[in-house]
Each structure stands twice: as structure tokens, then as C-alpha cells.
Amino acid sequence: MSGESHIASSVNPEFEIPLRSGEAFCFPPIVQWDALARDNAAALDRLAVPLAGVPLAEVRRQARPEVLTAAAAYAKALGLVAAAPGARNPLVVTGHQPTFFHPGIWLKHLVVDRVARETGGIGLSMSVDTDTPQEIGADVPRREGRELRLVHETLLRVDPDVPYEAIDAPSATDWQAFVYRLHAHLDTVPLPEAMQALQAFAETAGTPTRETNFVRFLTAARRRYEGNRPYGELAVSLLSGCQAFKRFAWHLLSDGVHFAAVYNKHLAAYRARYKVRTSAQPFPDLAFDADRQELPFWILSNRRRQPLFVQRRGRTIRLFAGPTHVLDADAAAGPDVLHDVALRGRALALTAFSRLCLADLFVHGVGGGRYDRVTDGVIRDFFGIEPPAYAVATATLHLPLQAFDPTAERHTLERRVLEIQHNPDRLIPHPTPAQQGQVDEKRALIVALEGGALSRRERRAATQRIREINESLARALTTELTDVKERQSAFERGGEATAAATHRDYPYCLFSPHAVDELIDGLLQQGR
């Protein structure tokens, strides 16, 4: 299979989130992405493996213009400029829930755009509006007196089974109040650059109206804030209505029990390999309830989602949304029977479809990059093909709150305690004659130990004597030691300040797009 070396290399590294602000992670290096995408496309576009009776290569040829046409229409509805849908150059895809995500996730979107523009390809971001948020809001730092702490402001709350796509935009009053609260918190620190960023974002967002939903409002706000970037946008709810996605889903539904067995097997293998002890990670097993098999899809009904179950009765395939019967279809009917079913892909089904049927290269964050090793196993096992390679990109950006982070002083205090305990002779400014005698004795013992002429018994005795001298001399520093430990205790109580100062999940609207562009500039230099 063409590009096999690329594919093998994409599953080996242990992806790690950068720890320090201003660091970005990318695998493989961005300079390899264009070749990787072309290798993936060349391999996938000649595969004859069938999806509901149609070769995968043909499904890809049908999916691309269908999805890009839908993305162009979506961009137009949002007032955005998107790339022309007819181009055949590499299609680079990413996606995330439509919320106030952190700059590391934002980098995925902007790097997809940059790579597409520099290689003549097309970038596409998918808003995963089929997930359920329960709460939508943003983290922000706040200063109270001399203390810094992390606070969370909520914009919207919804019921647990209501997905993003069914959430109305906030009222103008609620939106303005939310932005005002974020501003008020920032003003206590203060953080002028973050406040300027938030102000610019709020101005480009405008005022929400009841004619739009939350996803369209926030997506349009983010895209206007980013400036004129031509990468495409498409909500997953709209992607799910495409014929290519229905065909992919029907292929899985037609062999649901087998697919679920493969799915659960590779989840178990992942948990064993990475010593994951909870059955909910990276996502739950597919359940078998009586004679109904759960599959990795949702069905949307009355603005709420329910898990999809499939039941085979001879040649009849029965679909259920949770306990509710939805559809009976002949097994030979094909994907057209799903036309009126509001089917939505869950995590693995969505990324498997995107990687196999649509993208030439899919870009994950670190979490998705780890979890998609399960998808790799399912693709190999269920479809019988080598999975296309994917890329991983992320970054860490902190707000400029270093002055509030006591980590450095905490380390200084830790070193001071060790000095008092192990080298008190260096810290006594004016030793008494008795203390000076102990200092001289300790130095002589150290010289003897370093000389190597002592027996094992003599070495143990010398080491023990040095400990006794240290303890004796340290008594003269009791007051300082007590003070240092009290300051350490105060820092432990003030751990919230460190958490707030080094928080990675502050929303993208507190940062400038230029800050992320600079990280991408650095990534583009790697490997050149």
C-alpha cells in the first residue's frame, strides 16, 4: 500500500501535551503533511473494498464534492469565504466541539488553514455539534486582594441529552452580560492584552439573534475574529445528512453485531495497553441489550439524542432510538432508507468516516490522536485495510500571569530547607568556637570520605558523625527553619494561584490569532 511507511509511523509516538507556554507539538512535522496527504489519497482512491456495495474509492469520489458543496453553503450562511469545492488538491480536515476551546485546539484549525493555503489544498473544520455540553462557558482569572484564582463563567445550561445543534443562541442580554463578567474578572488582574482580545472578539461576534442557533453564532464569531482565512466549516449535523455518510452508516448497521465485537475488542486492547481502569475511557463499550446491538451513532428526535440500537430479524434490519422503534428496512435496501433518519456519528464512527471516505489527512489533538489508535485497529479488523495516517497538533499558551505563580519561590524555599538540614555549616554567619570545631571536623570527615582510604565500617561511622554534626549545627538555625516552613505552608494553601497562573484551558478569545500564527511559523520551520 502506497505510503505504508507514513502510516506505520503515525501510530508509534506517545503524544504529549506541551508543558510550557509557547510550546507547540506536531507529529509528523508539518513539512511532511502534504506528502502524507497525497500518499493517503493515492492508497485510498484505488481501494475496491465495498461500502454497502460501492467501492471505497468511488465513495470517496462522491463524498468530496458533496461535503465541500455543503461546506460552501454553510460558509455562505455564516458570511464566510470558503475555498472552491471543485479543487482536487489534498483535503486536510480537523474538528472539535463548537465551544470556547483553548489555544491548543485553536491551533489545529489555523494550522489546517495554513497548510492548505501553502500547498494548494483545501482545509475543512467540522463543528462537532452532535455532542452534548450540558454547560457552555469559559474560564477566566480573577484577582482578589493579592491572591489569584480561577473562576468559571457560564453562558448557557442545557439538559444532558440536548446536543449543540439543538441549542438556541443566547439572548442579546445574556450574551452581553457574559462578556461583561469576563471583562470584569480580567480587569481585576489586570491583563490589558487579554482584555483587548476579548473586546475584539466581542465586537466581531456582534449580537446574537433568535434566528440562528448557538453553533452558527459562535462559529461565525470565531471565524470573523480569526480574520480572512478561506478554510471551510461544516457542522457535523449537516455532514451526517450527506449520502456518503449514510452509506458508511448503513454498511456498519448491516453487520452491526460483528462491528460491535470488533469495536469492543480494540477498546479492551487499548485499555490493557495503556492501563486504563475505567470502562468509560476512551469511550464506553457498545452494549448488547436483549437482542438489540448498540452501534456508535445517535438518533436525534425532538431536539434530543438517543443511542442507536440495531436488531436483525431475518432479512429485516430494525432501528431503535434508545427504546423507541424508528425504522424497519430490508437488508438489501441500501442507505436510501436512512434518508429521513436524523442519524449522527459518535466519536469513532465520525473519525473513521472522515479518515476513510473524506479527508486526505485528518488532524487530531493529543487526546484524539491517542484514542484514534482504537480506530486504527477497527479499520484494520473490520474493513480489512491499513488505516490512513493521521497527524497530531497542539500547543500550550498561558496568559501572562507569571508574577502570580509562586512555583519558583516554592522551589527556592525547598532548597533552603535542604541547605539548613544538610549544610548548616555554610549558613551560620558567626560560628562560636564550639561550632567552628564541628565545622572543621565535618570538613575533615568529608576529605577522608573522598580520599577513598577508609574501610566500609569507617565510612559508615564518618557518615553518621556528619549527620550528628549537621543536626547540632542546624539547631542554631531553628528560627530560620521555622520561618521557611511557615512560608512553605502558606504556599501550599495558595496552590490555587499556581493553578490559575498556569491554566491551559483559558478560551481562545483571550488570545490574539497572531499568537497562534507565530507558533505555526515555528512548526513550519521544524524539519526543513
Coordinates of C-alpha atoms in Angstrom, one line a residue:
M1 CA 0.0 0.0 0.0
S2 CA 1.4 3.4 -1.0
G3 CA 2.6 5.5 1.9
E4 CA 2.8 2.5 4.2
S5 CA 5.9 3.8 6.0
H6 CA 4.0 7.0 6.8
I7 CA 1.0 5.1 8.1
A8 CA 3.2 2.9 10.4
S9 CA 5.0 5.9 11.8
S10 CA 1.8 7.7 12.8
V11 CA 0.9 5.2 15.5
N12 CA 4.2 4.8 17.3
P13 CA 4.9 8.0 19.3
E14 CA 3.4 8.7 22.7
F15 CA 1.8 12.1 22.1
E16 CA 2.3 14.5 24.9
I17 CA 0.8 17.9 25.7
P18 CA 3.5 20.6 25.8
L19 CA 4.1 21.7 29.4
R20 CA 5.5 25.2 28.9
S21 CA 3.7 28.2 27.5
G22 CA 4.7 29.0 23.9
E23 CA 5.5 25.3 23.1
A24 CA 3.8 23.5 20.2
F25 CA 3.7 19.8 19.3
C26 CA 3.2 18.4 15.9
F27 CA 3.6 14.9 14.6
P28 CA 4.7 14.3 11.9
P29 CA 6.4 17.6 11.1
I30 CA 4.1 19.9 9.1
V31 CA 6.5 19.9 6.2
Q32 CA 5.6 16.2 5.7
W33 CA 1.9 16.7 5.7
D34 CA 1.4 17.4 2.0
A35 CA 3.3 14.2 1.0
L36 CA 1.4 12.3 3.7
A37 CA -2.0 13.5 2.4
R38 CA -1.1 12.6 -1.1
D39 CA 0.1 9.2 -0.1
N40 CA -3.1 8.6 1.8
A41 CA -5.2 9.7 -1.1
A42 CA -3.3 7.6 -3.6
A43 CA -3.8 4.5 -1.5
L44 CA -7.4 5.0 -0.6
D45 CA -8.5 6.2 -4.1
R46 CA -7.7 2.8 -5.6
L47 CA -9.2 0.5 -2.9
A48 CA -12.1 -1.7 -4.1
V49 CA -13.2 -2.7 -0.6
P50 CA -17.0 -2.2 -0.7
L51 CA -19.1 0.1 1.5
A52 CA -22.7 -1.0 1.2
G53 CA -22.0 -2.4 -2.3
V54 CA -19.9 0.6 -3.6
P55 CA -16.1 0.5 -3.8
L56 CA -14.5 2.8 -1.2
A57 CA -12.6 4.7 -3.9
E58 CA -16.0 5.5 -5.5
V59 CA -17.5 6.6 -2.2
R60 CA -14.6 9.0 -1.7
R61 CA -15.1 10.4 -5.2
Q62 CA -18.8 11.0 -4.4
A63 CA -18.2 12.3 -0.8
R64 CA -15.7 15.0 -1.6
P65 CA -17.8 17.3 -3.8
E66 CA -21.0 16.6 -1.8
V67 CA -19.3 17.6 1.5
L68 CA -17.4 20.5 0.1
T69 CA -20.6 21.8 -1.6
A70 CA -22.4 21.6 1.8
A71 CA -19.4 23.4 3.4
A72 CA -19.5 26.2 0.9
A73 CA -23.3 26.7 1.5
Y74 CA -22.7 26.6 5.3
A75 CA -19.9 29.2 4.9
K76 CA -22.1 31.4 2.8
A77 CA -24.8 31.2 5.5
L78 CA -22.3 32.3 8.1
G79 CA -21.0 35.1 5.9
L80 CA -17.6 33.5 5.4
V81 CA -15.4 33.0 2.4
A82 CA -14.6 29.3 1.6
A83 CA -12.3 27.6 -0.9
A84 CA -13.9 26.5 -4.2
P85 CA -15.4 23.0 -3.7
G86 CA -14.2 21.6 -7.1
A87 CA -10.5 21.5 -6.5
R88 CA -8.8 18.1 -6.3
N89 CA -5.8 19.1 -4.3
P90 CA -5.3 17.5 -0.8
L91 CA -8.2 17.9 1.7
V92 CA -7.0 18.4 5.2
V93 CA -9.7 18.0 7.9
T94 CA -10.0 18.7 11.6
G95 CA -12.8 19.1 14.1
H96 CA -13.9 19.9 17.6
Q97 CA -16.9 20.8 19.7
P98 CA -18.2 24.3 19.0
T99 CA -17.3 25.9 22.3
F100 CA -14.8 28.3 23.9
F101 CA -11.8 25.9 23.5
H102 CA -8.2 26.7 24.4
P103 CA -5.5 27.9 22.0
G104 CA -4.0 24.4 21.6
I105 CA -7.3 23.3 19.9
W106 CA -7.5 26.6 18.0
L107 CA -4.1 25.8 16.6
K108 CA -5.5 22.7 14.9
H109 CA -7.9 24.9 12.9
L110 CA -5.4 27.5 12.0
V111 CA -2.7 25.1 11.0
V112 CA -5.1 23.2 8.8
D113 CA -5.8 26.5 7.0
R114 CA -2.1 27.4 6.7
V115 CA -1.1 24.0 5.3
A116 CA -4.0 24.0 2.8
R117 CA -3.1 27.5 1.6
E118 CA 0.7 26.8 1.4
T119 CA 0.2 23.5 -0.5
G120 CA -2.7 24.5 -2.7
G121 CA -5.0 22.2 -0.8
I122 CA -8.3 22.7 1.0
G123 CA -8.8 22.9 4.7
L124 CA -12.0 21.9 6.5
S125 CA -13.1 22.3 10.1
M126 CA -16.0 20.2 11.3
S127 CA -18.0 21.6 14.3
V128 CA -19.0 18.6 16.3
D129 CA -22.4 19.9 17.1
T130 CA -23.7 16.4 17.8
D131 CA -22.1 16.3 21.3
T132 CA -24.0 17.3 24.4
P133 CA -22.4 20.1 26.5
Q134 CA -24.8 20.4 29.5
E135 CA -23.0 23.7 30.2
I136 CA -21.3 26.3 28.0
G137 CA -18.9 28.8 29.5
A138 CA -15.4 30.0 29.9
D139 CA -12.6 30.0 32.5
V140 CA -11.0 33.3 33.4
P141 CA -8.5 34.5 36.1
R142 CA -9.6 36.8 38.9
R143 CA -7.5 38.7 41.5
E144 CA -8.9 39.1 45.0
G145 CA -6.5 41.2 47.1
R146 CA -3.1 39.7 46.5
E147 CA -4.5 36.3 45.6
L148 CA -5.1 35.0 42.1
R149 CA -7.8 32.4 41.5
L150 CA -9.5 30.6 38.6
V151 CA -13.2 31.2 38.1
H152 CA -15.7 29.9 35.6
E153 CA -18.5 31.9 34.0
T154 CA -21.5 30.1 32.5
L155 CA -23.2 31.3 29.4
L156 CA -25.8 28.6 28.9
R157 CA -27.1 25.4 30.6
V158 CA -29.0 22.7 28.8
D159 CA -30.4 19.3 29.6
P160 CA -27.9 16.3 29.4
D161 CA -29.3 14.8 26.2
V162 CA -29.6 18.0 24.2
P163 CA -26.8 18.4 21.6
Y164 CA -25.2 21.6 20.5
E165 CA -27.2 21.6 17.2
A166 CA -30.5 21.9 19.2
I167 CA -29.3 24.9 21.4
D168 CA -30.6 28.3 20.6
A169 CA -28.3 31.2 20.5
P170 CA -28.2 33.2 23.8
S171 CA -30.3 36.3 24.1
A172 CA -28.5 39.6 23.4
T173 CA -28.9 40.4 27.1
D174 CA -27.4 37.1 28.3
W175 CA -24.5 37.3 25.8
Q176 CA -23.6 40.9 26.8
A177 CA -23.8 40.0 30.5
F178 CA -21.5 37.0 29.9
V179 CA -18.9 39.2 28.1
Y180 CA -19.2 41.9 30.8
R181 CA -18.5 39.3 33.5
L182 CA -15.4 38.1 31.7
H183 CA -14.2 41.7 31.3
A184 CA -14.8 42.4 35.0
H185 CA -12.7 39.4 36.1
L186 CA -9.8 40.3 33.8
D187 CA -9.9 43.9 35.0
T188 CA -9.0 42.8 38.5
V189 CA -5.7 41.3 37.4
P190 CA -5.3 43.4 35.1
L191 CA -4.5 41.8 31.7
P192 CA -4.6 44.5 29.0
E193 CA -3.8 42.2 26.1
A194 CA -6.4 39.7 27.1
M195 CA -8.9 42.4 27.6
Q196 CA -8.1 43.8 24.1
A197 CA -8.5 40.3 22.6
L198 CA -11.8 39.8 24.4
Q199 CA -13.1 43.2 23.3
A200 CA -12.1 42.5 19.7
F201 CA -13.8 39.1 19.8
A202 CA -17.0 40.6 21.3
E203 CA -17.1 43.3 18.6
T204 CA -16.7 40.8 15.8
A205 CA -19.3 38.4 17.3
G206 CA -21.9 41.1 17.2
T207 CA -25.3 40.5 18.8
P208 CA -26.9 37.0 18.6
T209 CA -30.5 36.7 17.3
R210 CA -33.1 34.1 17.8
E211 CA -33.0 33.3 14.0
T212 CA -29.8 31.4 14.5
N213 CA -28.6 28.7 16.8
F214 CA -25.7 28.7 19.2
V215 CA -23.3 26.8 16.9
R216 CA -23.7 29.1 14.0
F217 CA -23.4 32.2 16.2
L218 CA -20.2 31.1 18.0
T219 CA -18.6 29.6 14.8
A220 CA -19.2 32.8 12.9
A221 CA -17.9 34.9 15.8
R222 CA -14.7 32.8 15.9
R223 CA -14.2 32.9 12.2
R224 CA -14.6 36.6 12.0
Y225 CA -12.2 37.0 14.9
E226 CA -9.6 34.9 13.0
G227 CA -9.7 37.2 10.0
N228 CA -10.0 36.3 6.4
R229 CA -9.0 32.6 6.2
P230 CA -10.5 30.5 3.5
Y231 CA -10.7 27.1 5.2
G232 CA -14.1 25.5 5.2
E233 CA -16.5 25.0 8.0
L234 CA -19.3 22.3 8.3
A235 CA -21.4 21.3 11.2
V236 CA -21.4 17.5 11.8
S237 CA -25.2 17.6 11.8
L238 CA -25.1 18.7 8.2
L239 CA -22.3 16.2 7.3
S240 CA -24.5 13.5 8.7
G241 CA -27.1 14.3 6.0
C242 CA -24.7 13.6 3.2
Q243 CA -25.3 10.5 1.1
A244 CA -21.8 9.3 1.6
F245 CA -22.2 9.3 5.4
K246 CA -25.5 7.5 5.1
R247 CA -23.8 4.8 3.0
F248 CA -21.0 4.4 5.6
A249 CA -23.5 4.1 8.4
W250 CA -25.6 1.6 6.5
H251 CA -22.5 -0.5 5.9
L252 CA -22.0 -0.7 9.7
L253 CA -25.7 -1.2 10.5
S254 CA -25.8 -4.2 8.1
D255 CA -23.2 -6.0 10.1
G256 CA -23.8 -4.5 13.4
V257 CA -23.1 -7.4 15.8
H258 CA -19.7 -8.1 14.1
F259 CA -18.8 -4.4 14.1
A260 CA -19.6 -4.0 17.7
A261 CA -17.5 -7.1 18.6
V262 CA -14.5 -5.6 16.7
Y263 CA -15.1 -2.2 18.3
N264 CA -15.2 -3.6 21.9
K265 CA -12.2 -5.8 21.3
H266 CA -10.0 -2.9 20.3
L267 CA -11.3 -0.8 23.2
A268 CA -10.3 -3.6 25.5
A269 CA -6.8 -3.8 23.9
Y270 CA -6.3 -0.1 24.2
R271 CA -7.3 -0.1 27.9
A272 CA -4.9 -3.0 28.6
R273 CA -2.0 -1.4 26.7
Y274 CA -2.4 2.0 28.5
K275 CA -3.6 0.6 31.8
V276 CA -6.9 2.4 31.7
R277 CA -9.0 1.2 34.5
T278 CA -12.3 2.9 33.8
S279 CA -14.7 1.4 31.3
A280 CA -15.8 4.8 30.1
Q281 CA -12.4 5.7 28.7
P282 CA -11.6 6.4 25.9
F283 CA -15.3 5.7 25.3
P284 CA -17.7 3.1 26.6
D285 CA -18.2 -0.3 25.1
L286 CA -21.2 -0.9 22.8
A287 CA -23.9 -2.6 24.7
F288 CA -25.9 -5.6 23.7
D289 CA -29.4 -5.3 25.2
A290 CA -31.5 -8.5 24.8
D291 CA -31.3 -8.9 21.0
R292 CA -30.5 -5.3 20.2
Q293 CA -27.0 -4.2 19.4
E294 CA -25.8 -0.7 20.2
L295 CA -23.8 1.0 17.5
P296 CA -21.7 4.2 17.6
F297 CA -24.4 6.5 16.3
W298 CA -27.0 8.8 17.8
I299 CA -30.5 9.4 16.5
L300 CA -31.9 12.9 17.0
S301 CA -35.6 13.2 17.9
N302 CA -37.4 16.2 19.3
R303 CA -34.1 18.1 19.8
R304 CA -32.7 15.3 21.9
R305 CA -30.4 12.5 21.1
Q306 CA -30.7 8.8 21.8
P307 CA -28.2 5.9 21.2
L308 CA -28.9 3.9 18.1
F309 CA -29.6 0.1 18.5
V310 CA -30.0 -2.3 15.6
Q311 CA -31.9 -5.6 15.6
R312 CA -31.7 -8.3 12.9
R313 CA -34.8 -10.3 12.2
G314 CA -34.1 -12.5 9.2
R315 CA -33.7 -10.1 6.3
T316 CA -35.1 -7.2 8.3
I317 CA -33.0 -4.6 10.0
R318 CA -34.8 -2.7 12.8
L319 CA -33.5 0.5 14.1
F320 CA -34.2 1.9 17.6
A321 CA -33.5 5.3 19.2
G322 CA -33.0 4.1 22.7
P323 CA -36.1 2.1 23.5
T324 CA -38.2 3.7 20.6
H325 CA -38.6 1.8 17.4
V326 CA -37.7 4.1 14.4
L327 CA -37.5 2.0 11.2
D328 CA -37.8 -1.4 9.6
A329 CA -35.8 -2.0 6.4
D330 CA -34.9 -4.8 4.2
A331 CA -31.2 -5.7 4.5
A332 CA -30.8 -5.2 0.7
A333 CA -32.5 -1.8 0.7
G334 CA -29.3 0.2 1.0
P335 CA -28.6 3.6 2.5
D336 CA -31.5 5.4 0.9
V337 CA -33.8 4.1 3.7
L338 CA -31.9 6.3 6.1
H339 CA -33.0 9.5 4.3
D340 CA -35.5 10.6 6.9
V341 CA -33.5 9.3 9.9
A342 CA -31.6 12.0 11.8
L343 CA -28.5 9.8 12.2
R344 CA -25.4 11.3 13.9
G345 CA -22.0 9.7 14.2
R346 CA -20.3 9.2 17.5
A347 CA -16.6 9.7 18.0
L348 CA -15.1 6.6 16.4
A349 CA -17.7 6.4 13.6
L350 CA -17.2 10.1 12.8
T351 CA -13.4 9.9 12.6
A352 CA -13.5 6.6 10.7
F353 CA -15.8 8.1 8.1
S354 CA -13.7 11.2 7.9
R355 CA -10.4 9.4 7.5
L356 CA -11.6 6.7 5.1
C357 CA -14.3 8.5 3.0
L358 CA -13.5 12.2 3.0
A359 CA -10.1 13.5 4.2
D360 CA -6.7 13.0 2.6
L361 CA -5.3 13.9 6.0
F362 CA -7.1 14.2 9.4
V363 CA -5.6 16.3 12.1
H364 CA -6.2 15.4 15.7
G365 CA -5.3 17.0 19.0
V366 CA -3.3 14.9 21.5
G367 CA -6.4 13.2 23.1
G368 CA -7.9 12.3 19.7
G369 CA -4.5 11.2 18.5
R370 CA -4.3 8.7 21.3
Y371 CA -7.8 7.5 21.1
D372 CA -7.7 7.0 17.3
R373 CA -5.4 4.1 17.8
V374 CA -8.6 2.3 18.6
T375 CA -10.0 3.5 15.2
D376 CA -6.8 2.2 13.6
G377 CA -7.5 -1.3 15.0
V378 CA -11.1 -1.3 14.0
I379 CA -10.3 -0.2 10.4
R380 CA -7.7 -3.0 10.1
D381 CA -10.0 -5.6 11.6
F382 CA -13.4 -4.7 10.3
F383 CA -12.6 -3.2 6.9
G384 CA -9.6 -5.3 6.2
I385 CA -7.4 -2.4 5.1
E386 CA -4.4 -0.5 6.5
P387 CA -5.7 2.8 8.1
P388 CA -4.6 6.1 6.5
A389 CA -2.1 8.1 8.5
Y390 CA -3.3 11.0 10.6
A391 CA -1.5 14.0 12.1
V392 CA -1.5 15.4 15.6
A393 CA -1.0 19.1 16.5
T394 CA -1.5 21.1 19.7
A395 CA 0.1 23.9 21.7
T396 CA 0.2 25.4 25.2
L397 CA -0.4 29.1 25.7
H398 CA -0.7 30.7 29.2
L399 CA -1.9 34.1 30.0
P400 CA 1.0 36.4 31.2
L401 CA 0.4 35.6 34.9
Q402 CA 4.0 34.6 35.8
A403 CA 4.1 37.2 38.6
F404 CA 1.3 35.3 40.4
D405 CA 2.9 31.9 40.1
P406 CA 4.8 31.1 43.3
T407 CA 6.4 28.0 41.8
A408 CA 9.9 29.5 41.6
E409 CA 9.9 30.8 45.2
R410 CA 8.5 27.5 46.4
H411 CA 11.5 25.7 44.9
T412 CA 13.8 28.3 46.5
L413 CA 12.3 27.5 49.9
E414 CA 12.6 23.8 49.3
R415 CA 16.3 24.3 48.5
R416 CA 16.7 26.4 51.6
V417 CA 15.3 23.7 53.9
L418 CA 17.7 21.2 52.4
E419 CA 20.6 23.6 52.9
I420 CA 19.7 24.0 56.6
Q421 CA 19.4 20.3 57.1
H422 CA 22.5 19.2 55.2
N423 CA 24.8 22.1 55.0
P424 CA 24.2 24.3 58.1
D425 CA 27.9 25.0 58.4
R426 CA 27.6 27.2 55.3
L427 CA 24.7 29.2 56.7
I428 CA 25.9 30.2 60.3
P429 CA 27.3 33.7 59.8
H430 CA 29.4 33.9 63.0
P431 CA 30.0 30.4 64.5
T432 CA 31.0 30.1 68.1
P433 CA 34.3 28.3 68.9
A434 CA 32.4 25.1 69.6
Q435 CA 30.5 25.4 66.3
Q436 CA 33.7 26.2 64.4
G437 CA 35.2 23.0 65.8
Q438 CA 32.3 21.0 64.4
V439 CA 32.6 22.7 61.1
D440 CA 36.3 21.8 60.9
E441 CA 35.6 18.2 62.0
K442 CA 32.9 17.9 59.2
R443 CA 35.3 19.2 56.6
A444 CA 38.0 16.7 57.7
L445 CA 35.5 13.8 57.6
I446 CA 34.4 14.8 54.0
V447 CA 38.0 14.9 52.9
A448 CA 38.6 11.4 54.4
L449 CA 35.5 10.0 52.7
E450 CA 36.5 11.5 49.3
G451 CA 40.0 10.1 49.8
G452 CA 38.8 6.5 49.5
A453 CA 41.2 5.1 52.1
L454 CA 38.5 4.4 54.8
S455 CA 37.2 0.9 55.4
R456 CA 33.4 0.3 55.0
R457 CA 33.0 0.4 58.8
E458 CA 35.0 3.7 59.0
R459 CA 32.9 5.2 56.1
R460 CA 29.6 4.3 58.0
A461 CA 31.0 5.9 61.2
A462 CA 32.1 9.0 59.3
T463 CA 28.7 9.4 57.6
Q464 CA 26.9 9.0 60.9
R465 CA 29.1 11.6 62.5
I466 CA 28.5 14.1 59.7
R467 CA 24.7 13.7 60.3
E468 CA 25.2 14.3 64.0
I469 CA 27.2 17.5 63.3
N470 CA 24.6 18.7 60.8
E471 CA 21.8 18.2 63.4
S472 CA 23.8 20.0 66.0
L473 CA 24.7 23.0 63.8
A474 CA 21.1 23.2 62.4
R475 CA 19.8 23.9 65.9
A476 CA 21.3 27.4 65.6
L477 CA 19.1 27.9 62.5
T478 CA 15.9 26.8 64.2
T479 CA 14.2 30.2 63.9
E480 CA 15.0 30.4 60.2
L481 CA 13.9 26.9 59.5
T482 CA 10.6 27.5 61.3
D483 CA 10.1 30.7 59.2
V484 CA 10.8 28.9 55.9
K485 CA 8.4 26.0 56.7
E486 CA 5.7 28.5 57.6
R487 CA 6.2 30.2 54.2
Q488 CA 6.0 26.8 52.6
S489 CA 2.7 26.1 54.3
A490 CA 1.4 29.4 53.1
F491 CA 2.3 28.4 49.5
E492 CA 0.6 25.1 49.8
R493 CA -2.5 26.9 50.9
G494 CA -2.1 29.2 48.0
G495 CA -1.9 26.4 45.4
E496 CA -4.9 27.9 43.6
A497 CA -2.8 30.8 42.5
T498 CA -0.4 28.4 40.7
A499 CA -3.3 26.6 39.1
A500 CA -4.8 29.9 37.8
A501 CA -1.4 31.3 36.6
T502 CA -0.5 28.1 34.6
H503 CA -4.0 27.2 33.5
R504 CA -4.0 25.8 29.9
D505 CA -7.7 26.0 29.2
Y506 CA -8.4 29.7 29.1
P507 CA -10.5 30.3 26.0
Y508 CA -9.1 31.3 22.6
C509 CA -11.0 34.7 22.8
L510 CA -8.5 35.9 25.4
F511 CA -5.6 35.5 23.0
S512 CA -4.7 37.0 19.6
P513 CA -4.8 34.9 16.5
H514 CA -1.3 36.3 15.8
A515 CA 0.0 34.5 18.9
V516 CA -1.1 31.1 17.4
D517 CA 0.2 32.1 13.9
E518 CA 3.6 32.6 15.5
L519 CA 3.5 29.1 16.9
I520 CA 2.6 27.7 13.5
D521 CA 5.5 29.7 12.0
G522 CA 7.8 27.8 14.4
L523 CA 6.3 24.4 13.5
L524 CA 6.8 25.2 9.8
Q525 CA 10.5 25.6 10.4
Q526 CA 10.8 22.2 12.0
G527 CA 12.1 19.5 9.6
R528 CA 13.2 22.0 7.0

